[in-house]
Structures are given as structure tokens and as C-alpha cells.
CSV table of C-alpha atoms in Angstrom, one decimal:
chain,number,residue,atom,x,y,z
A,1,SER,CA,150.8,148.0,50.3
A,2,ALA,CA,147.8,147.7,48.1
A,3,VAL,CA,145.3,150.6,47.8
A,4,ILE,CA,141.6,150.4,47.9
A,5,SER,CA,139.7,153.3,46.4
A,6,GLN,CA,136.0,154.0,47.0
A,7,LYS,CA,133.8,156.4,45.2
A,8,PRO,CA,131.9,158.5,46.2
A,9,SER,CA,133.5,159.4,49.5
A,10,ARG,CA,130.3,160.9,50.7
A,11,ASP,CA,126.9,161.8,49.2
A,12,ILE,CA,123.5,163.2,50.2
A,13,CYS,CA,120.6,161.4,48.6
A,14,GLN,CA,116.9,161.8,48.4
A,15,ARG,CA,114.5,159.2,49.7
A,16,GLY,CA,113.5,156.6,47.1
A,17,THR,CA,116.6,157.0,44.9
A,18,SER,CA,119.4,154.6,44.4
A,19,LEU,CA,123.1,155.1,44.6
A,20,THR,CA,126.0,152.9,43.4
A,21,ILE,CA,129.3,152.8,45.3
A,22,GLN,CA,132.4,151.8,43.4
A,23,CYS,CA,135.4,149.9,44.9
A,24,GLN,CA,138.7,149.7,43.0
A,25,VAL,CA,141.7,147.6,44.2
A,26,ASP,CA,145.1,148.1,42.7
A,27,SER,CA,145.8,144.4,42.7
A,28,GLN,CA,143.8,141.3,41.8
A,29,VAL,CA,141.9,139.7,44.7
A,30,THR,CA,139.5,136.8,44.9
A,31,MET,CA,137.1,137.9,47.5
A,32,MET,CA,135.7,141.4,48.1
A,33,PHE,CA,133.5,142.2,51.1
A,34,TRP,CA,130.9,145.0,51.6
A,35,TYR,CA,130.3,146.2,55.1
A,36,ARG,CA,127.9,148.7,56.6
A,37,GLN,CA,128.8,150.9,59.6
A,38,GLN,CA,125.8,152.6,61.1
A,39,PRO,CA,126.2,155.3,63.8
A,40,GLY,CA,126.9,153.7,67.1
A,41,GLN,CA,126.8,150.2,65.7
A,42,SER,CA,129.4,147.7,64.8
A,43,LEU,CA,130.7,147.0,61.3
A,44,THR,CA,128.2,144.6,59.7
A,45,LEU,CA,128.9,142.4,56.7
A,46,ILE,CA,126.4,142.9,53.9
A,47,ALA,CA,127.7,140.4,51.4
A,48,THR,CA,130.8,138.7,49.9
A,49,ALA,CA,131.4,139.3,46.2
A,50,ASN,CA,133.4,136.8,44.2
A,51,GLN,CA,134.3,137.3,40.6
A,52,GLY,CA,132.3,135.1,38.2
A,53,SER,CA,129.6,134.2,40.7
A,54,GLU,CA,126.6,135.7,42.5
A,55,ALA,CA,127.3,137.6,45.7
A,56,THR,CA,126.6,135.8,49.0
A,57,TYR,CA,124.4,137.9,51.3
A,58,GLU,CA,124.3,137.8,55.1
A,59,SER,CA,121.2,137.3,57.0
A,60,GLY,CA,119.1,140.5,56.9
A,61,PHE,CA,120.4,141.7,53.6
A,62,VAL,CA,118.8,140.9,50.2
A,63,ILE,CA,119.9,141.3,46.6
A,64,ASP,CA,117.0,143.5,45.6
A,65,LYS,CA,118.0,146.1,48.2
A,66,PHE,CA,121.8,145.8,47.8
A,67,PRO,CA,122.7,144.5,44.3
A,68,ILE,CA,126.4,143.8,43.8
A,69,SER,CA,128.5,143.5,40.7
A,70,ARG,CA,131.9,142.0,40.4
A,71,PRO,CA,133.0,142.2,36.8
A,72,ASN,CA,136.7,141.5,37.4
A,73,LEU,CA,139.3,140.8,40.0
A,74,THR,CA,140.0,144.4,40.9
A,75,PHE,CA,136.5,146.1,40.9
A,76,SER,CA,133.1,145.8,42.5
A,77,THR,CA,130.1,147.9,43.0
A,78,LEU,CA,127.4,148.0,45.7
A,79,THR,CA,124.1,149.7,44.9
A,80,VAL,CA,121.8,150.9,47.7
A,81,SER,CA,118.3,150.8,46.2
A,82,ASN,CA,115.2,152.7,47.0
A,83,MET,CA,116.9,154.5,49.9
A,84,SER,CA,115.3,155.6,53.1
A,85,PRO,CA,116.8,157.6,56.0
A,86,GLU,CA,117.6,154.2,57.7
A,87,ASP,CA,120.1,153.6,55.0
A,88,SER,CA,122.2,156.5,56.1
A,89,SER,CA,125.5,154.9,57.0
A,90,ILE,CA,129.1,154.4,56.0
A,91,TYR,CA,129.6,151.7,53.5
A,92,LEU,CA,133.0,150.0,53.3
A,93,CYS,CA,134.6,147.8,50.8
A,94,SER,CA,137.3,145.4,52.0
A,95,VAL,CA,139.5,142.7,50.6
A,96,ARG,CA,141.3,139.8,52.2
A,97,GLY,CA,144.9,138.8,52.0
A,98,LEU,CA,146.7,142.0,51.2
A,99,SER,CA,148.3,142.3,54.7
A,100,GLY,CA,148.3,138.7,55.8
A,101,ALA,CA,146.3,135.6,54.9
A,102,ASN,CA,143.2,136.3,57.0
A,103,VAL,CA,143.5,140.1,57.3
A,104,LEU,CA,140.9,142.4,55.9
A,105,THR,CA,142.1,145.7,54.4
A,106,PHE,CA,139.4,148.4,54.1
A,107,GLY,CA,138.7,151.3,51.9
A,108,ALA,CA,138.1,154.7,53.4
A,109,GLY,CA,134.3,154.2,53.1
A,110,SER,CA,131.4,156.0,51.5
A,111,ARG,CA,129.3,158.1,53.8
A,112,LEU,CA,125.7,158.2,52.6
A,113,THR,CA,123.1,160.6,54.1
A,114,VAL,CA,119.5,160.0,53.0
A,115,LEU,CA,117.0,162.8,53.4
B,1,GLU,CA,125.4,133.2,67.7
B,2,ASP,CA,128.8,134.9,67.7
B,3,GLN,CA,129.1,137.9,70.0
B,4,VAL,CA,131.8,140.4,70.4
B,5,THR,CA,131.5,143.0,73.3
B,6,GLN,CA,134.0,145.8,73.8
B,7,SER,CA,134.4,147.9,76.9
B,8,PRO,CA,134.6,150.6,77.8
B,9,GLU,CA,132.6,152.4,75.0
B,10,ALA,CA,134.7,155.4,75.5
B,11,LEU,CA,138.0,156.1,77.4
B,12,ARG,CA,139.7,159.4,78.1
B,13,LEU,CA,143.4,159.3,79.2
B,14,GLN,CA,146.0,161.8,80.0
B,15,GLU,CA,149.1,161.5,77.9
B,16,GLY,CA,151.4,158.9,79.5
B,17,GLU,CA,148.5,157.3,81.5
B,18,SER,CA,148.5,153.5,80.6
B,19,SER,CA,145.3,151.5,80.4
B,20,SER,CA,143.7,148.5,78.7
B,21,LEU,CA,140.7,148.0,76.4
B,22,ASN,CA,138.7,144.8,76.7
B,23,CYS,CA,137.1,142.6,74.0
B,24,SER,CA,135.0,139.7,75.2
B,25,TYR,CA,133.8,137.1,72.7
B,26,THR,CA,131.7,134.0,72.3
B,27,VAL,CA,132.1,132.2,69.1
B,28,SER,CA,131.9,128.6,68.0
B,29,GLY,CA,135.4,127.8,66.7
B,30,LEU,CA,137.6,130.8,67.0
B,31,ARG,CA,139.8,131.1,63.9
B,32,GLY,CA,141.3,134.4,64.8
B,33,LEU,CA,140.9,137.6,66.8
B,34,PHE,CA,141.7,140.9,65.1
B,35,TRP,CA,142.3,144.4,66.4
B,36,TYR,CA,141.9,147.4,64.2
B,37,ARG,CA,142.3,151.1,64.6
B,38,GLN,CA,139.8,153.5,62.9
B,39,ASP,CA,140.4,157.3,62.6
B,40,PRO,CA,137.5,159.6,61.8
B,41,GLY,CA,136.6,159.5,58.1
B,42,LYS,CA,138.8,156.6,57.4
B,43,GLY,CA,138.4,152.8,57.1
B,44,PRO,CA,139.7,150.5,59.8
B,45,GLU,CA,143.5,149.9,59.8
B,46,PHE,CA,144.8,146.5,60.8
B,47,LEU,CA,146.8,146.2,64.0
B,48,PHE,CA,147.1,142.6,65.2
B,49,THR,CA,145.8,139.1,64.7
B,50,LEU,CA,145.8,136.6,67.6
B,51,TYR,CA,145.0,132.9,67.0
B,52,SER,CA,145.4,131.0,70.3
B,53,ALA,CA,145.0,131.6,74.1
B,54,GLY,CA,148.2,132.9,75.6
B,55,GLU,CA,149.4,134.6,72.4
B,56,GLU,CA,150.7,138.2,72.7
B,57,LYS,CA,151.7,140.7,70.0
B,58,GLU,CA,153.2,144.1,70.3
B,59,LYS,CA,153.6,147.2,68.2
B,60,GLU,CA,155.1,150.4,69.6
B,61,ARG,CA,152.9,151.4,72.6
B,62,LEU,CA,150.3,148.7,71.9
B,63,LYS,CA,150.2,145.1,73.2
B,64,ALA,CA,147.4,142.7,72.5
B,65,THR,CA,146.8,139.5,74.5
B,66,LEU,CA,144.3,136.7,74.1
B,67,THR,CA,142.6,134.2,76.5
B,68,LYS,CA,139.8,131.7,75.7
B,69,LYS,CA,137.1,134.3,76.5
B,70,GLU,CA,138.6,137.8,75.9
B,71,SER,CA,141.4,139.9,74.5
B,72,PHE,CA,143.0,143.0,75.9
B,73,LEU,CA,144.6,145.8,74.1
B,74,HIS,CA,147.1,147.4,76.5
B,75,ILE,CA,148.2,150.9,75.7
B,76,THR,CA,151.4,152.0,77.5
B,77,ALA,CA,152.2,155.6,77.9
B,78,PRO,CA,149.8,156.8,75.2
B,79,LYS,CA,150.3,159.9,73.1
B,80,PRO,CA,147.6,162.1,71.6
B,81,GLU,CA,148.2,160.5,68.2
B,82,ASP,CA,146.9,157.2,69.7
B,83,SER,CA,143.4,158.8,69.9
B,84,ALA,CA,141.1,156.7,67.6
B,85,THR,CA,138.4,154.1,67.8
B,86,TYR,CA,139.8,150.6,68.4
B,87,LEU,CA,137.8,147.7,66.9
B,88,CYS,CA,137.9,144.1,67.9
B,89,ALA,CA,136.7,141.4,65.5
B,90,VAL,CA,136.6,137.6,65.5
B,91,GLN,CA,136.7,135.2,62.7
B,92,ALA,CA,134.7,132.0,63.3
B,93,GLY,CA,133.8,129.0,61.3
B,94,LEU,CA,130.4,128.0,59.9
B,95,ARG,CA,129.5,131.3,58.2
B,96,ARG,CA,127.5,131.5,55.0
B,97,SER,CA,130.2,133.4,53.3
B,98,GLY,CA,132.8,130.9,54.4
B,99,TYR,CA,134.9,133.8,55.7
B,100,ALA,CA,133.8,136.9,57.6
B,101,LEU,CA,134.8,139.0,60.6
B,102,ASN,CA,132.3,139.7,63.3
B,103,PHE,CA,133.1,143.2,64.8
B,104,GLY,CA,132.4,144.7,68.2
B,105,LYS,CA,131.2,148.3,68.5
B,106,GLY,CA,134.6,149.6,69.4
B,107,THR,CA,136.2,151.7,72.1
B,108,SER,CA,136.7,155.4,71.4
B,109,LEU,CA,139.9,156.5,72.9
B,110,LEU,CA,140.9,160.1,73.5
B,111,VAL,CA,144.4,160.9,74.8
B,112,THR,CA,144.8,164.5,76.0
B,113,PRO,CA,148.1,166.3,76.3
């Protein structure tokens, strides 16, 4: 089955800084999704990234805070900008269709701690 | 607004003690209900998709069922390696992204020897 790699796996960041998370898929996919998993909360979709077009953001998430790039069909990045402790979370990349038409496959996640 | 509620939040079982996890949902136009397993430090791993009321799917000690309002994940004679967080998600229509899964908070299962 296809592999999704995320980097970094974890990081500790200072308040006010920005961090970019990378997601690499070993096959070409049309849609890539970025989720956030805060402690004790459900997985929440941040945005959908399609190659060749701007990302579509869910309610409560904005491009200035979470800019996304999708330069090709196997790669995407999510930047968490001007971080605060409330941004401490696990960020997960996922793709659709690798294990079934409507099934999402997830990366291992990037655990960010903001001090 | 779509809602997915999982219960219980946490469950502790003895090895071999069967039980069920519940996922209640309210969505406009269910297109699929998904069960995932998540181990600490890992991303969710797909288990099942259910599409219509009455549908059932099985995999080893796990069996998922679906009604019009809820889904159950039945665990028969669990083993310690079944310990994980089990996530339920629904796919509904009419999302901005055109496709998205709406997740519950999960049930944390611990199976002790």
C-alpha cells in the first residue's frame, strides 16, 4: 500500500515563530487533506489541497494562519504561522483513494509543542 | 450541522471480555461511515466503511454495524493488542471542500491480560 511520510515528526517551537510541515506521498494523488488533532478533541479538517489551485479552507481556518502549498501530485506543505501555545497539536496529512474510493489514508502526524 | 458522538470515552476490558463501542451521528445525507484505529504516535488506520443501514462488516475480532442513527463496533474476545483509540467518522454531502470526513472524539480502549 502507498506510504505517506510527514516531516517533522515532532518539534518544539517558540511563540511567534512559524513552522512548515511536509507531506510526501509515494504515488500521485489528486486531493490531499490537512487535519488537526488537539488533545482530547476530534480530528478537524483544516483544508483541502488540490494541485494547481488554491487550497480550500474549512470554517475557522484561514490562509494567513495556515498557508498551504501543493506544487505537484505527490507533495504538500502546511505552515503554521505566528504560533501560540493554542497551536500545540498533532497535524496530519491525508490522501483519498489509496485504500478504497472514499477512504482516507493518514500520515503518522507531526506533533507540535509551542512554548 | 453534522455531529458525531462516540461513547464511552474510555473502556477497559479484560482479555476475552467482549463489548461494543457506539457512534451516534446526525448528518444531512450520509455518504459513508468509517471506523479507524489509532495507536499512540501514529496516524489513524482504516478499518471499515459502511454505507447503508443494515450493513455489517467484519475483520478478525471486530464487527461494525450501521443503523440510520448509529454504528456499533463490536469487539469479540479482545486481546491486549486491540488496545488503541477507535475513531468513527462520517462523510456527508454539502461540504465546502466537496469531500471531508467529520470525526468523533474516539473511544480509548485498553485490554488487560
